[in-house]
Each structure stands twice: as structure tokens, then as C-alpha cells.
Amino acid sequence: MVREFSIASLDHLLNLPEQNARLIAEGGSVATLLPVTILSLMSSKRPPVKALRGGAGVPIALGSDFSPNSWSLNMQYAMELATYLLGMAPIEVLMAATVNAAYSLGFRDRGIIQPGYLADIVVWDTPNYRWLSYELGRNKVLAVIKRGCGT
């Protein structure tokens, strides 16, 4: 089905069979994973992250999944859970929350720091990116820069 339609993002994927990761890659879609939902549902199921990232090479994005089932707008929380519940490395989590998330929405001018790109930046109070998921639940945000304006 992914090949028949232009589908930018496939979301949740808790029940995705591993062999379908290749089909997602062939279709050029992004796999948007929602780790807060796993916790909200108290589910033992997990999306097949290894199959998606492995041979298939599917870009993985993260979302917070604000819905009637999962009342979380906290992207930092989603990033922390992606490390612990999905086994994603800190660099994968950072890419999934930035450049891959932008790509999944069709934005090709943001998600990375580069001349000519829109600069929406969060400055965290951590020694480096590896610490983003080290402390669970602490607000690590020092500053937010939105289109060049601090908020």
C-alpha cells in the first residue's frame, strides 16, 4: 500500500510486522514513533526499531501523541522514553525529534542548524546530547529560540 500512495509518515507502528519495514523504506515514508503511547497503554508491544533502522534504513521521527489516550505535550518526555522503551541511542533520538520529524512533515528547510534554514532551537542544560535522556523528568530547557526570537 505504501508504494501505491505517497505517504509521508506512518505513525504508532506498535503492531508493525518486522518484514514491513522494507516496504516503508521502499515507499519513502518516515516511521513516526510515539513512545508516550506505549507507556499510556501500558503495552508490552514495541515498534520494530531494529528492523526499521537496520537494513531497511527507514527515517524514524518522534512525536508526543497528544490525544484522548495520551495527554502529553512534552517532547522532552517523548525523547527520554524513546531511549528507554524503544532502545534508541541518544543521537537517534535527537535526529528523530529534529531533522526526521521536520522531514516527515514535508519541511526541508529546518531540523538542522545550517545557513539558510529556519532556526527553531532548544538550548538544554546538559553537558552534551548523550545526557538528553539520562535524567528522566527534569526540565532541561535553558532557552528556546524561535525564528531568532528567544522565548
Coordinates of N, CA and C in Angstrom, one line a residue:
M1 N 0.8 -1.2 0.0 CA 0.0 0.0 0.0 C 0.9 1.3 0.0
V2 N 2.0 1.2 0.7 CA 2.8 2.4 0.8 C 3.3 2.8 -0.6
R3 N 3.6 1.8 -1.5 CA 4.1 2.1 -2.8 C 3.0 2.7 -3.7
E4 N 1.7 2.4 -3.4 CA 0.6 2.9 -4.2 C 0.3 4.3 -4.0
F5 N 0.6 4.8 -2.8 CA 0.3 6.2 -2.4 C 1.5 6.9 -1.9
S6 N 1.5 8.2 -2.0 CA 2.6 9.0 -1.4 C 2.2 9.3 0.1
I7 N 2.8 8.5 1.0 CA 2.5 8.6 2.4 C 3.8 9.1 3.1
A8 N 3.7 10.4 3.6 CA 4.8 11.0 4.2 C 5.3 10.3 5.5
S9 N 4.3 9.9 6.3 CA 4.6 9.4 7.7 C 3.6 8.3 8.0
L10 N 4.1 7.2 8.6 CA 3.3 6.2 9.2 C 3.5 6.2 10.7
D11 N 2.4 6.3 11.4 CA 2.6 6.6 12.9 C 2.2 5.5 13.8
H12 N 2.7 5.5 15.0 CA 2.5 4.5 16.0 C 3.3 3.2 15.7
L13 N 2.8 2.4 14.9 CA 3.5 1.2 14.4 C 3.8 0.1 15.5
L14 N 3.0 0.1 16.6 CA 3.2 -0.9 17.6 C 3.0 -2.3 17.1
N15 N 2.1 -2.5 16.1 CA 1.8 -3.8 15.6 C 2.4 -4.1 14.2
L16 N 3.4 -3.3 13.8 CA 4.0 -3.4 12.5 C 4.9 -4.7 12.5
P17 N 4.6 -5.6 11.6 CA 5.5 -6.8 11.4 C 6.8 -6.3 10.9
E18 N 7.9 -6.9 11.4 CA 9.3 -6.5 11.1 C 9.5 -6.5 9.6
Q19 N 8.9 -7.5 8.8 CA 9.2 -7.6 7.4 C 8.6 -6.4 6.6
N20 N 7.7 -5.6 7.2 CA 7.1 -4.5 6.6 C 8.0 -3.3 6.6
A21 N 9.0 -3.3 7.4 CA 10.0 -2.2 7.4 C 10.5 -1.9 6.0
R22 N 10.8 -2.9 5.3 CA 11.4 -2.8 3.9 C 10.4 -2.1 3.0
L23 N 9.1 -2.4 3.2 CA 8.0 -1.7 2.4 C 7.9 -0.2 2.7
I24 N 8.1 0.1 3.9 CA 8.1 1.5 4.3 C 9.3 2.2 3.7
A25 N 10.4 1.6 3.7 CA 11.6 2.2 3.1 C 11.4 2.4 1.6
E26 N 10.9 1.4 0.9 CA 10.7 1.5 -0.5 C 9.7 2.6 -0.8
G27 N 8.7 2.8 0.0 CA 7.7 3.9 -0.2 C 8.2 5.3 0.1
G28 N 9.4 5.4 0.8 CA 10.0 6.7 1.1 C 9.3 7.3 2.3
S29 N 8.6 6.6 3.1 CA 7.9 7.1 4.2 C 8.8 7.2 5.5
V30 N 8.4 8.0 6.4 CA 9.0 8.2 7.7 C 8.2 7.4 8.7
A31 N 8.9 6.7 9.6 CA 8.2 5.9 10.7 C 8.2 6.9 11.9
T32 N 7.0 7.4 12.2 CA 6.8 8.3 13.4 C 6.4 7.5 14.6
L33 N 7.3 7.4 15.6 CA 7.0 6.5 16.8 C 6.6 7.4 17.9
L34 N 5.7 6.9 18.7 CA 5.1 7.7 19.8 C 5.3 6.9 21.1
P35 N 6.4 7.0 21.8 CA 6.7 6.3 22.9 C 5.8 6.6 24.1
V36 N 5.3 7.8 24.2 CA 4.4 8.1 25.3 C 3.1 7.2 25.3
T37 N 2.7 6.9 24.1 CA 1.5 6.0 23.9 C 1.8 4.6 24.5
I38 N 3.0 4.1 24.3 CA 3.4 2.8 24.8 C 3.2 2.8 26.3
L39 N 3.6 3.9 27.0 CA 3.5 4.0 28.4 C 2.0 4.2 28.8
S40 N 1.3 5.0 28.1 CA -0.1 5.3 28.4 C -0.9 4.0 28.3
L41 N -0.7 3.2 27.3 CA -1.4 1.9 27.2 C -0.9 0.8 28.0
M42 N 0.3 1.0 28.7 CA 1.0 0.0 29.5 C 1.1 -1.2 28.6
S43 N 1.6 -1.0 27.4 CA 1.7 -2.0 26.4 C 3.1 -2.7 26.4
S44 N 3.0 -4.0 26.2 CA 4.3 -4.7 26.1 C 4.8 -4.7 24.7
K45 N 4.0 -4.3 23.7 CA 4.4 -4.2 22.3 C 5.3 -3.0 22.1
R46 N 6.2 -3.2 21.1 CA 7.1 -2.1 20.7 C 7.1 -2.1 19.2
P47 N 7.3 -0.9 18.6 CA 7.5 -0.9 17.1 C 8.9 -1.6 16.8
P48 N 9.1 -2.2 15.7 CA 10.3 -2.9 15.4 C 11.5 -1.9 15.0
V49 N 12.0 -1.2 16.0 CA 13.0 -0.2 15.7 C 14.2 -0.8 15.0
K50 N 14.7 -1.9 15.4 CA 15.9 -2.5 14.8 C 15.6 -2.8 13.3
A51 N 14.5 -3.3 13.0 CA 14.2 -3.6 11.6 C 14.0 -2.3 10.8
L52 N 13.4 -1.3 11.4 CA 13.3 0.0 10.7 C 14.6 0.6 10.4
R53 N 15.5 0.7 11.4 CA 16.8 1.4 11.3 C 17.8 0.5 10.5
G54 N 17.7 -0.8 10.7 CA 18.7 -1.7 10.2 C 18.8 -1.7 8.7
G55 N 18.6 -2.8 8.1 CA 18.7 -3.0 6.7 C 17.8 -2.1 5.9
A56 N 16.6 -1.8 6.5 CA 15.6 -1.0 5.8 C 16.0 0.5 5.7
G57 N 16.7 1.0 6.7 CA 17.1 2.4 6.7 C 15.9 3.4 6.6
V58 N 14.9 3.1 7.3 CA 13.7 4.0 7.4 C 14.0 5.1 8.3
P59 N 13.8 6.4 7.9 CA 14.0 7.5 8.8 C 12.9 7.4 10.0
I60 N 13.4 7.6 11.2 CA 12.5 7.5 12.3 C 12.3 8.9 12.9
A61 N 11.0 9.3 13.1 CA 10.7 10.5 13.8 C 10.0 10.2 15.1
L62 N 10.0 11.2 16.0 CA 9.3 11.0 17.3 C 8.2 12.0 17.4
G63 N 7.1 11.6 18.1 CA 6.0 12.5 18.4 C 5.6 12.3 19.9
S64 N 4.9 13.3 20.4 CA 4.5 13.2 21.8 C 3.1 12.5 21.9
D65 N 2.3 12.5 20.8 CA 1.0 11.9 20.8 C 0.0 12.5 21.8
F66 N -0.3 13.8 21.6 CA -1.3 14.4 22.5 C -2.7 14.0 21.9
S67 N -3.4 13.1 22.7 CA -4.6 12.5 22.2 C -5.5 12.2 23.5
P68 N -6.7 11.8 23.3 CA -7.5 11.4 24.5 C -6.9 10.2 25.2
N69 N -6.1 9.4 24.6 CA -5.4 8.3 25.2 C -4.1 8.7 25.9
S70 N -3.5 9.7 25.4 CA -2.1 10.1 25.9 C -2.0 11.6 26.0
W71 N -2.2 12.1 27.2 CA -2.2 13.5 27.4 C -0.8 14.1 27.7
S72 N 0.1 14.0 26.7 CA 1.4 14.6 26.9 C 1.8 15.5 25.8
L73 N 2.1 16.7 26.1 CA 2.6 17.6 25.1 C 4.1 17.8 25.2
N74 N 4.7 17.0 26.1 CA 6.1 17.2 26.5 C 7.0 16.4 25.6
M75 N 7.7 17.0 24.6 CA 8.5 16.3 23.7 C 9.8 15.8 24.3
Q76 N 10.3 16.5 25.3 CA 11.4 16.0 26.1 C 11.1 14.7 26.7
Y77 N 9.9 14.5 27.2 CA 9.5 13.3 27.8 C 9.5 12.2 26.8
A78 N 8.9 12.5 25.6 CA 8.9 11.5 24.5 C 10.3 11.1 24.1
M79 N 11.2 12.0 24.1 CA 12.6 11.7 23.8 C 13.2 10.8 24.8
E80 N 13.0 11.1 26.1 CA 13.5 10.3 27.2 C 13.0 8.8 27.1
L81 N 11.7 8.7 26.8 CA 11.1 7.4 26.7 C 11.5 6.6 25.5
A82 N 11.9 7.3 24.4 CA 12.4 6.6 23.2 C 13.7 5.9 23.5
T83 N 14.5 6.5 24.4 CA 15.7 5.8 24.8 C 15.5 4.6 25.6
Y84 N 14.6 4.7 26.6 CA 14.4 3.6 27.5 C 13.4 2.5 27.0
L85 N 12.3 2.9 26.3 CA 11.3 2.0 25.8 C 11.6 1.4 24.5
L86 N 12.2 2.2 23.6 CA 12.5 1.8 22.3 C 13.9 1.4 22.0
G87 N 14.8 1.6 23.0 CA 16.2 1.3 22.8 C 17.0 2.1 21.8
M88 N 16.5 3.3 21.6 CA 17.2 4.2 20.6 C 18.4 4.9 21.3
A89 N 19.4 5.1 20.6 CA 20.6 5.8 21.1 C 20.3 7.3 21.1
P90 N 21.0 8.0 22.0 CA 20.7 9.5 22.2 C 20.8 10.2 20.8
I91 N 21.8 9.9 20.0 CA 21.9 10.6 18.7 C 20.7 10.3 17.8
E92 N 20.2 9.0 17.8 CA 19.0 8.7 17.1 C 17.8 9.5 17.6
V93 N 17.7 9.6 18.9 CA 16.6 10.3 19.5 C 16.6 11.8 19.1
L94 N 17.8 12.4 19.1 CA 17.9 13.8 18.7 C 17.6 14.0 17.3
M95 N 18.0 13.1 16.4 CA 17.7 13.2 15.0 C 16.2 12.9 14.7
A96 N 15.6 12.0 15.5 CA 14.2 11.7 15.3 C 13.3 12.8 15.7
A97 N 13.7 13.6 16.7 CA 13.0 14.7 17.2 C 13.2 16.0 16.4
T98 N 14.2 16.0 15.6 CA 14.5 17.3 14.8 C 14.4 17.1 13.3
V99 N 15.5 16.7 12.7 CA 15.5 16.7 11.2 C 14.5 15.6 10.7
N100 N 14.4 14.5 11.3 CA 13.5 13.5 10.7 C 12.0 13.9 11.0
A101 N 11.8 14.5 12.1 CA 10.4 15.0 12.3 C 10.0 16.1 11.3
A102 N 10.9 17.0 11.1 CA 10.7 18.0 10.1 C 10.5 17.4 8.7
Y103 N 11.3 16.4 8.3 CA 11.2 15.8 7.0 C 9.8 15.1 6.9
S104 N 9.4 14.5 8.0 CA 8.1 13.7 8.0 C 6.9 14.7 7.7
L105 N 7.1 16.0 8.0 CA 6.0 17.0 7.8 C 6.2 17.7 6.5
G106 N 7.2 17.3 5.7 CA 7.5 18.0 4.4 C 8.3 19.2 4.5
F107 N 8.9 19.5 5.7 CA 9.7 20.7 5.9 C 11.1 20.4 5.5
R108 N 11.7 20.9 4.4 CA 13.0 20.6 4.0 C 14.0 21.8 4.4
D109 N 13.5 22.8 5.1 CA 14.3 24.0 5.4 C 14.5 24.1 6.9
R110 N 14.4 23.0 7.6 CA 14.6 23.1 9.1 C 14.9 21.7 9.6
G111 N 15.2 21.7 10.9 CA 15.6 20.4 11.6 C 17.1 20.3 11.8
I112 N 17.9 21.1 11.1 CA 19.3 21.1 11.3 C 19.8 22.5 11.3
I113 N 20.9 22.7 11.9 CA 21.5 24.1 12.0 C 22.4 24.2 10.8
Q114 N 22.0 25.1 9.9 CA 22.7 25.3 8.6 C 22.3 26.6 8.1
P115 N 23.2 27.4 7.4 CA 22.8 28.7 6.8 C 21.6 28.5 5.9
G116 N 20.7 29.4 6.0 CA 19.5 29.4 5.1 C 18.3 28.6 5.6
Y117 N 18.5 27.9 6.7 CA 17.5 27.1 7.3 C 16.8 27.9 8.5
L118 N 15.5 27.6 8.7 CA 14.9 28.2 9.8 C 15.5 27.7 11.2
A119 N 15.7 28.6 12.1 CA 16.3 28.3 13.3 C 15.4 28.3 14.5
D120 N 14.8 27.1 14.8 CA 14.0 26.9 16.0 C 14.9 26.0 16.8
I121 N 15.4 26.5 17.9 CA 16.4 25.9 18.7 C 16.0 25.8 20.2
V122 N 16.3 24.6 20.8 CA 16.1 24.5 22.2 C 17.5 24.3 22.8
V123 N 17.9 25.1 23.8 CA 19.2 25.0 24.4 C 18.9 24.3 25.7
W124 N 19.6 23.2 25.9 CA 19.4 22.3 27.1 C 20.5 22.5 28.1
D125 N 20.2 22.3 29.3 CA 21.1 22.3 30.4 C 21.7 20.9 30.6
T126 N 22.5 20.5 29.7 CA 23.2 19.1 29.7 C 24.6 19.3 29.2
P127 N 25.5 18.4 29.7 CA 26.9 18.5 29.2 C 27.0 18.3 27.7
N128 N 26.2 17.4 27.2 CA 26.2 17.1 25.7 C 24.9 16.3 25.4
Y129 N 24.7 16.0 24.1 CA 23.5 15.3 23.7 C 23.3 14.0 24.3
R130 N 24.3 13.3 24.8 CA 24.2 12.0 25.4 C 23.4 12.0 26.7
W131 N 23.4 13.2 27.3 CA 22.7 13.4 28.6 C 21.2 13.7 28.4
L132 N 20.7 13.8 27.2 CA 19.3 14.2 27.0 C 18.3 13.3 27.7
S133 N 18.6 12.0 27.7 CA 17.7 11.0 28.3 C 18.3 10.5 29.6
Y134 N 19.4 11.0 30.1 CA 20.0 10.4 31.3 C 19.1 10.7 32.5
E135 N 18.7 11.9 32.7 CA 17.8 12.3 33.9 C 16.4 12.3 33.4
L136 N 15.6 11.4 33.9 CA 14.2 11.4 33.5 C 13.4 12.5 34.2
G137 N 12.6 13.2 33.5 CA 11.6 14.1 34.1 C 12.1 15.5 34.5
R138 N 13.3 15.8 34.5 CA 13.8 17.1 34.8 C 13.7 18.0 33.6
N139 N 13.2 19.2 33.8 CA 13.1 20.1 32.7 C 14.5 20.6 32.4
K140 N 15.0 20.3 31.3 CA 16.4 20.6 30.9 C 16.5 21.9 30.1
V141 N 15.4 22.5 29.8 CA 15.4 23.6 28.8 C 15.9 24.9 29.5
L142 N 17.0 25.4 28.9 CA 17.5 26.7 29.4 C 16.9 27.9 28.6
A143 N 16.8 27.7 27.3 CA 16.2 28.7 26.4 C 15.6 28.1 25.2
V144 N 14.7 28.9 24.6 CA 14.1 28.5 23.3 C 14.3 29.6 22.3
I145 N 14.8 29.3 21.2 CA 14.9 30.4 20.1 C 14.0 30.0 19.0
K146 N 13.0 30.8 18.7 CA 12.0 30.6 17.7 C 12.2 31.6 16.6
R147 N 12.6 31.2 15.4 CA 12.8 32.1 14.3 C 13.7 33.3 14.7
G148 N 14.7 33.0 15.6 CA 15.6 34.0 16.0 C 15.2 34.9 17.2
C149 N 14.0 34.6 17.8 CA 13.5 35.3 18.9 C 13.4 34.4 20.2
G150 N 14.1 34.8 21.3 CA 14.1 34.0 22.5 C 12.7 34.0 23.1
T151 N 12.3 32.9 23.7 CA 11.0 32.8 24.4 C 11.2 32.1 25.7

